[in-house]
Amino acid sequence: MKKIGFIGMGNMARAIAKGVVNGGAAEPEALSAYAPHYDRLNEFCAPLGIHACRSVFELLERSDAVVMAVKPYVMEGVLAEIREALKGKAVLSVVAGYTCARYRPLVDESVRVQYIMPNTPCGVGAGMLLFEEETTLTDSEREEAVKLFSALGAVETLPSRLMGAAMAISGCGPAFVAMMIEAMADAGVKHGLPRATAYRLASQTAVGTGRLQLETGMHPGEIKDGVCSPGGTTIRGVEALEACGMRHAFWEAVNATLKG
């Protein structure tokens, strides 16, 4: 996969493209992108050194592999339009819901597919990349894809049946965590902290706690217990969160994403 093209350049594709370039996973001149609004596309691509294409067929001529990143509701129309030009290429699909099995009737049998669900922290090299276990990539192509996306964060391979639940946590989770950061910072502002300082404190605390759990393997409850002194301030805060239904709120947030 020497030359890679992006079809679609929304928020997720931009995060991936930035992460790939900034992480050194691919040379900018090996990357191309296509999106309907060329001027807007070029404004993003030019500073990164990515070639902005004026048509999807120009992109396909320049690419060995394609990162498919269009909106789900236009996916079938796009695949029908490019079916012939897509023959023989590898497709790394980040379109929600378009699993390997869903691709089969929509593309030629020569097209090889890997379904990947990234999240927005990929743009700063701290993403979570979910690789569907089922794939039609060759072994070497899959190795290259894992290597490419590993520059954006951690890679987890899961069976098809678990991709939805995992995406509810890692894909939707940045929104939930950002709301937590905003709420904690708002409370700090209420008590006199400057807004920028409050955001830094809340964000670094979220980053640090996550890193502590990942690097030590500690149970989250153990991390919580380590901060809660008997009769102390933190346990009073924990009681307040429990009284407000914090745990159940997160359960319901994840459940809600899976109802659609």
mmCIF file of C-alpha atoms in Angstrom:
data_model
loop_
_atom_site.group_PDB
_atom_site.id
_atom_site.type_symbol
_atom_site.label_atom_id
_atom_site.label_comp_id
_atom_site.label_asym_id
_atom_site.label_seq_id
_atom_site.Cartn_x
_atom_site.Cartn_y
_atom_site.Cartn_z
ATOM 1 C CA MET A 1 0.000 0.000 0.000
ATOM 2 C CA LYS A 2 2.506 2.565 -1.196
ATOM 3 C CA LYS A 3 -0.051 5.178 -2.270
ATOM 4 C CA ILE A 4 -3.127 5.833 -0.151
ATOM 5 C CA GLY A 5 -6.176 7.886 -1.068
ATOM 6 C CA PHE A 6 -8.888 9.292 1.186
ATOM 7 C CA ILE A 7 -12.423 9.389 -0.212
ATOM 8 C CA GLY A 8 -14.177 11.859 2.058
ATOM 9 C CA MET A 9 -12.433 14.322 4.333
ATOM 10 C CA GLY A 10 -14.691 14.967 7.303
ATOM 11 C CA ASN A 11 -13.604 15.237 10.932
ATOM 12 C CA MET A 12 -12.592 11.592 11.277
ATOM 13 C CA ALA A 13 -10.666 11.432 7.997
ATOM 14 C CA ARG A 14 -8.887 14.666 8.904
ATOM 15 C CA ALA A 15 -7.885 13.240 12.270
ATOM 16 C CA ILE A 16 -6.519 10.121 10.560
ATOM 17 C CA ALA A 17 -4.676 12.074 7.866
ATOM 18 C CA LYS A 18 -3.088 14.399 10.428
ATOM 19 C CA GLY A 19 -2.103 11.476 12.610
ATOM 20 C CA VAL A 20 -0.543 9.540 9.721
ATOM 21 C CA VAL A 21 1.485 12.552 8.546
ATOM 22 C CA ASN A 22 2.477 13.865 11.964
ATOM 23 C CA GLY A 23 3.320 10.368 13.189
ATOM 24 C CA GLY A 24 5.533 9.666 10.197
ATOM 25 C CA ALA A 25 3.546 6.578 9.177
ATOM 26 C CA ALA A 26 3.405 7.716 5.546
ATOM 27 C CA GLU A 27 5.075 10.384 3.447
ATOM 28 C CA PRO A 28 2.652 13.219 2.567
ATOM 29 C CA GLU A 29 3.416 12.875 -1.153
ATOM 30 C CA ALA A 30 2.090 9.294 -1.005
ATOM 31 C CA LEU A 31 -1.314 10.543 0.187
ATOM 32 C CA SER A 32 -4.210 11.903 -1.855
ATOM 33 C CA ALA A 33 -7.687 13.023 -0.902
ATOM 34 C CA TYR A 34 -10.997 13.711 -2.574
ATOM 35 C CA ALA A 35 -14.068 15.507 -1.235
ATOM 36 C CA PRO A 36 -16.814 17.376 -3.117
ATOM 37 C CA HIS A 37 -15.692 20.904 -2.181
ATOM 38 C CA TYR A 38 -12.216 21.195 -3.695
ATOM 39 C CA ASP A 39 -11.242 24.614 -2.287
ATOM 40 C CA ARG A 40 -12.097 23.600 1.262
ATOM 41 C CA LEU A 41 -10.324 20.270 0.768
ATOM 42 C CA ASN A 42 -7.168 21.948 -0.528
ATOM 43 C CA GLU A 43 -7.099 24.357 2.418
ATOM 44 C CA PHE A 44 -6.734 21.323 4.669
ATOM 45 C CA CYS A 45 -4.450 19.241 2.441
ATOM 46 C CA ALA A 46 -1.929 21.828 1.276
ATOM 47 C CA PRO A 47 -0.319 22.575 4.673
ATOM 48 C CA LEU A 48 0.145 18.823 5.250
ATOM 49 C CA GLY A 49 1.572 18.173 1.768
ATOM 50 C CA ILE A 50 -1.329 15.899 0.767
ATOM 51 C CA HIS A 51 -2.475 16.038 -2.862
ATOM 52 C CA ALA A 52 -6.062 17.288 -3.197
ATOM 53 C CA CYS A 53 -7.867 15.647 -6.135
ATOM 54 C CA ARG A 54 -10.557 17.292 -8.233
ATOM 55 C CA SER A 55 -12.390 14.015 -8.893
ATOM 56 C CA VAL A 56 -12.754 10.648 -7.215
ATOM 57 C CA PHE A 57 -11.438 8.986 -10.370
ATOM 58 C CA GLU A 58 -8.251 11.054 -10.246
ATOM 59 C CA LEU A 59 -7.797 9.832 -6.681
ATOM 60 C CA LEU A 60 -8.330 6.190 -7.633
ATOM 61 C CA GLU A 61 -5.748 6.456 -10.422
ATOM 62 C CA ARG A 62 -3.204 7.733 -7.906
ATOM 63 C CA SER A 63 -3.944 5.196 -5.134
ATOM 64 C CA ASP A 64 -3.123 1.562 -4.372
ATOM 65 C CA ALA A 65 -5.313 1.566 -1.269
ATOM 66 C CA VAL A 66 -8.315 3.676 -0.331
ATOM 67 C CA VAL A 67 -9.448 4.958 3.051
ATOM 68 C CA MET A 68 -13.220 5.112 2.618
ATOM 69 C CA ALA A 69 -14.513 7.885 4.880
ATOM 70 C CA VAL A 70 -17.797 9.135 3.426
ATOM 71 C CA LYS A 71 -21.059 9.517 5.330
ATOM 72 C CA PRO A 72 -22.948 6.208 5.703
ATOM 73 C CA TYR A 73 -26.049 7.509 3.919
ATOM 74 C CA VAL A 74 -24.114 8.157 0.671
ATOM 75 C CA MET A 75 -21.950 5.048 0.841
ATOM 76 C CA GLU A 76 -23.870 2.782 -1.530
ATOM 77 C CA GLY A 77 -24.165 5.528 -4.140
ATOM 78 C CA VAL A 78 -20.426 6.235 -4.007
ATOM 79 C CA LEU A 79 -19.538 2.544 -4.309
ATOM 80 C CA ALA A 80 -21.879 2.138 -7.285
ATOM 81 C CA GLU A 81 -20.245 5.116 -9.023
ATOM 82 C CA ILE A 82 -16.676 3.873 -8.562
ATOM 83 C CA ARG A 83 -17.278 0.113 -8.751
ATOM 84 C CA GLU A 84 -15.209 -0.418 -11.903
ATOM 85 C CA ALA A 85 -12.394 1.959 -10.920
ATOM 86 C CA LEU A 86 -12.145 0.340 -7.480
ATOM 87 C CA LYS A 87 -11.380 -3.134 -8.833
ATOM 88 C CA GLY A 88 -8.232 -4.739 -7.458
ATOM 89 C CA LYS A 89 -7.694 -2.189 -4.693
ATOM 90 C CA ALA A 90 -7.510 -2.538 -0.930
ATOM 91 C CA VAL A 91 -10.160 -0.605 1.004
ATOM 92 C CA LEU A 92 -9.664 0.512 4.602
ATOM 93 C CA SER A 93 -13.188 1.492 5.559
ATOM 94 C CA VAL A 94 -13.931 3.815 8.476
ATOM 95 C CA VAL A 95 -17.612 4.209 7.558
ATOM 96 C CA ALA A 96 -19.741 3.250 10.553
ATOM 97 C CA GLY A 97 -21.704 0.046 10.036
ATOM 98 C CA TYR A 98 -20.022 -0.987 6.790
ATOM 99 C CA THR A 99 -18.492 -4.265 7.897
ATOM 100 C CA CYS A 100 -16.599 -6.629 5.644
ATOM 101 C CA ALA A 101 -19.772 -8.674 5.074
ATOM 102 C CA ARG A 102 -21.785 -5.588 4.142
ATOM 103 C CA TYR A 103 -19.246 -4.653 1.469
ATOM 104 C CA ARG A 104 -19.381 -7.993 -0.362
ATOM 105 C CA PRO A 105 -22.469 -7.384 -2.531
ATOM 106 C CA LEU A 106 -21.452 -3.769 -3.214
ATOM 107 C CA VAL A 107 -17.964 -4.221 -4.697
ATOM 108 C CA ASP A 108 -16.192 -6.488 -7.167
ATOM 109 C CA GLU A 109 -14.742 -9.677 -5.703
ATOM 110 C CA SER A 110 -11.221 -8.385 -6.459
ATOM 111 C CA VAL A 111 -11.643 -5.621 -3.860
ATOM 112 C CA ARG A 112 -10.121 -6.423 -0.469
ATOM 113 C CA VAL A 113 -11.689 -4.831 2.621
ATOM 114 C CA GLN A 114 -10.767 -4.077 6.219
ATOM 115 C CA TYR A 115 -13.367 -2.421 8.479
ATOM 116 C CA ILE A 116 -11.729 -0.087 10.999
ATOM 117 C CA MET A 117 -13.377 2.116 13.584
ATOM 118 C CA PRO A 118 -11.084 4.923 14.791
ATOM 119 C CA ASN A 119 -11.855 7.802 17.134
ATOM 120 C CA THR A 120 -11.036 11.503 17.022
ATOM 121 C CA PRO A 121 -7.986 11.388 19.363
ATOM 122 C CA CYS A 122 -6.231 9.740 16.396
ATOM 123 C CA GLY A 123 -5.410 13.306 15.342
ATOM 124 C CA VAL A 124 -2.970 13.637 18.257
ATOM 125 C CA GLY A 125 -1.633 10.073 18.150
ATOM 126 C CA ALA A 126 -3.741 8.936 21.110
ATOM 127 C CA GLY A 127 -6.552 7.171 19.304
ATOM 128 C CA MET A 128 -8.275 3.833 19.736
ATOM 129 C CA LEU A 129 -8.477 1.827 16.495
ATOM 130 C CA LEU A 130 -10.886 -1.101 16.308
ATOM 131 C CA PHE A 131 -10.044 -3.628 13.568
ATOM 132 C CA GLU A 132 -12.766 -6.075 12.575
ATOM 133 C CA GLU A 133 -11.418 -9.611 12.823
ATOM 134 C CA GLU A 134 -13.059 -10.608 9.547
ATOM 135 C CA THR A 135 -11.102 -9.192 6.602
ATOM 136 C CA THR A 136 -10.355 -9.914 2.952
ATOM 137 C CA LEU A 137 -6.998 -8.130 2.959
ATOM 138 C CA THR A 138 -3.973 -10.284 2.282
ATOM 139 C CA ASP A 139 -1.816 -11.047 5.313
ATOM 140 C CA SER A 140 0.810 -8.532 4.202
ATOM 141 C CA GLU A 141 -1.816 -5.842 3.547
ATOM 142 C CA ARG A 142 -3.320 -6.361 6.984
ATOM 143 C CA GLU A 143 0.131 -6.078 8.582
ATOM 144 C CA GLU A 144 0.702 -2.829 6.691
ATOM 145 C CA ALA A 145 -2.726 -1.505 7.722
ATOM 146 C CA VAL A 146 -2.093 -2.295 11.391
ATOM 147 C CA LYS A 147 1.328 -0.645 11.180
ATOM 148 C CA LEU A 148 -0.149 2.439 9.498
ATOM 149 C CA PHE A 149 -2.948 2.887 12.004
ATOM 150 C CA SER A 150 -0.737 2.059 14.991
ATOM 151 C CA ALA A 151 0.881 5.453 14.411
ATOM 152 C CA LEU A 152 -2.477 6.929 15.446
ATOM 153 C CA GLY A 153 -2.838 5.096 18.766
ATOM 154 C CA ALA A 154 -3.687 1.640 20.107
ATOM 155 C CA VAL A 155 -5.103 -1.103 17.864
ATOM 156 C CA GLU A 156 -7.625 -3.685 19.092
ATOM 157 C CA THR A 157 -8.922 -6.561 16.933
ATOM 158 C CA LEU A 158 -12.453 -7.761 17.665
ATOM 159 C CA PRO A 159 -14.978 -10.166 16.145
ATOM 160 C CA SER A 160 -17.711 -8.541 14.074
ATOM 161 C CA ARG A 161 -20.398 -9.098 16.728
ATOM 162 C CA LEU A 162 -18.524 -6.928 19.276
ATOM 163 C CA MET A 163 -17.632 -3.988 17.028
ATOM 164 C CA GLY A 164 -20.809 -2.045 17.872
ATOM 165 C CA ALA A 165 -20.399 -2.275 21.646
ATOM 166 C CA ALA A 166 -16.709 -1.390 21.397
ATOM 167 C CA MET A 167 -17.468 1.592 19.182
ATOM 168 C CA ALA A 168 -20.010 2.845 21.712
ATOM 169 C CA ILE A 169 -17.134 3.165 24.196
ATOM 170 C CA SER A 170 -14.152 4.256 22.100
ATOM 171 C CA GLY A 171 -15.934 6.020 19.241
ATOM 172 C CA CYS A 172 -18.627 7.869 21.197
ATOM 173 C CA GLY A 173 -16.585 7.990 24.393
ATOM 174 C CA PRO A 174 -14.558 11.115 23.518
ATOM 175 C CA ALA A 175 -17.805 13.102 23.602
ATOM 176 C CA PHE A 176 -18.720 11.662 26.995
ATOM 177 C CA VAL A 177 -15.245 12.290 28.422
ATOM 178 C CA ALA A 178 -15.219 15.826 26.996
ATOM 179 C CA MET A 179 -18.518 16.515 28.764
ATOM 180 C CA MET A 180 -16.971 15.260 32.008
ATOM 181 C CA ILE A 181 -13.950 17.536 31.501
ATOM 182 C CA GLU A 182 -16.190 20.504 30.741
ATOM 183 C CA ALA A 183 -18.362 19.849 33.806
ATOM 184 C CA MET A 184 -15.370 19.509 36.148
ATOM 185 C CA ALA A 185 -13.862 22.688 34.729
ATOM 186 C CA ASP A 186 -17.151 24.568 35.097
ATOM 187 C CA ALA A 187 -17.176 23.617 38.771
ATOM 188 C CA GLY A 188 -13.616 24.915 39.101
ATOM 189 C CA VAL A 189 -14.606 28.204 37.461
ATOM 190 C CA LYS A 190 -17.495 28.512 39.899
ATOM 191 C CA HIS A 191 -14.940 28.413 42.706
ATOM 192 C CA GLY A 192 -12.628 30.994 41.149
ATOM 193 C CA LEU A 193 -10.276 29.132 38.794
ATOM 194 C CA PRO A 194 -9.529 30.798 35.437
ATOM 195 C CA ARG A 195 -11.279 28.929 32.611
ATOM 196 C CA ALA A 196 -8.062 27.904 30.785
ATOM 197 C CA THR A 197 -6.513 26.651 34.027
ATOM 198 C CA ALA A 198 -9.612 24.657 34.916
ATOM 199 C CA TYR A 199 -9.602 22.969 31.484
ATOM 200 C CA ARG A 200 -5.913 22.073 31.817
ATOM 201 C CA LEU A 201 -6.422 20.586 35.255
ATOM 202 C CA ALA A 202 -9.443 18.531 34.225
ATOM 203 C CA SER A 203 -7.954 17.338 30.913
ATOM 204 C CA GLN A 204 -4.585 16.359 32.367
ATOM 205 C CA THR A 205 -6.323 14.523 35.190
ATOM 206 C CA ALA A 206 -8.378 12.542 32.661
ATOM 207 C CA VAL A 207 -5.277 11.761 30.568
ATOM 208 C CA GLY A 208 -3.194 10.819 33.600
ATOM 209 C CA THR A 209 -5.822 8.564 35.151
ATOM 210 C CA GLY A 210 -6.327 6.702 31.894
ATOM 211 C CA ARG A 211 -2.589 6.270 31.460
ATOM 212 C CA LEU A 212 -2.245 5.042 35.050
ATOM 213 C CA GLN A 213 -4.851 2.342 34.457
ATOM 214 C CA LEU A 214 -3.371 1.267 31.115
ATOM 215 C CA GLU A 215 0.226 1.095 32.291
ATOM 216 C CA THR A 216 -0.407 -0.575 35.657
ATOM 217 C CA GLY A 217 -3.467 -2.692 34.854
ATOM 218 C CA MET A 218 -5.044 -1.508 38.113
ATOM 219 C CA HIS A 219 -8.785 -1.960 38.477
ATOM 220 C CA PRO A 220 -10.488 1.464 38.185
ATOM 221 C CA GLY A 221 -12.018 0.874 41.606
ATOM 222 C CA GLU A 222 -8.539 0.427 43.062
ATOM 223 C CA ILE A 223 -7.450 3.754 41.576
ATOM 224 C CA LYS A 224 -10.518 5.397 43.099
ATOM 225 C CA ASP A 225 -9.894 3.765 46.476
ATOM 226 C CA GLY A 226 -6.297 5.011 46.432
ATOM 227 C CA VAL A 227 -7.530 8.611 46.380
ATOM 228 C CA CYS A 228 -10.294 8.192 48.953
ATOM 229 C CA SER A 229 -8.978 8.658 52.506
ATOM 230 C CA PRO A 230 -11.325 7.650 55.356
ATOM 231 C CA GLY A 231 -13.550 10.606 56.173
ATOM 232 C CA GLY A 232 -11.764 12.676 53.507
ATOM 233 C CA THR A 233 -12.844 15.088 50.815
ATOM 234 C CA THR A 234 -12.702 12.717 47.838
ATOM 235 C CA ILE A 235 -15.064 10.133 49.313
ATOM 236 C CA ARG A 236 -17.591 12.924 49.853
ATOM 237 C CA GLY A 237 -17.292 13.779 46.155
ATOM 238 C CA VAL A 238 -17.710 10.102 45.228
ATOM 239 C CA GLU A 239 -20.873 9.974 47.355
ATOM 240 C CA ALA A 240 -22.224 13.029 45.511
ATOM 241 C CA LEU A 241 -21.539 11.433 42.117
ATOM 242 C CA GLU A 242 -23.272 8.231 43.188
ATOM 243 C CA ALA A 243 -26.258 10.216 44.487
ATOM 244 C CA CYS A 244 -26.527 11.914 41.075
ATOM 245 C CA GLY A 245 -26.519 8.571 39.271
ATOM 246 C CA MET A 246 -23.163 9.034 37.529
ATOM 247 C CA ARG A 247 -22.551 5.325 36.870
ATOM 248 C CA HIS A 248 -26.048 4.739 35.547
ATOM 249 C CA ALA A 249 -25.778 7.826 33.335
ATOM 250 C CA PHE A 250 -22.737 6.321 31.580
ATOM 251 C CA TRP A 251 -24.497 2.967 31.224
ATOM 252 C CA GLU A 252 -27.467 4.703 29.626
ATOM 253 C CA ALA A 253 -25.223 6.766 27.320
ATOM 254 C CA VAL A 254 -23.607 3.600 25.945
ATOM 255 C CA ASN A 255 -26.979 1.831 25.731
ATOM 256 C CA ALA A 256 -28.466 4.775 23.814
ATOM 257 C CA THR A 257 -25.769 4.633 21.123
ATOM 258 C CA LEU A 258 -26.606 0.983 20.458
ATOM 259 C CA LYS A 259 -30.347 1.535 20.024
ATOM 260 C CA GLY A 260 -30.064 3.253 16.648
#
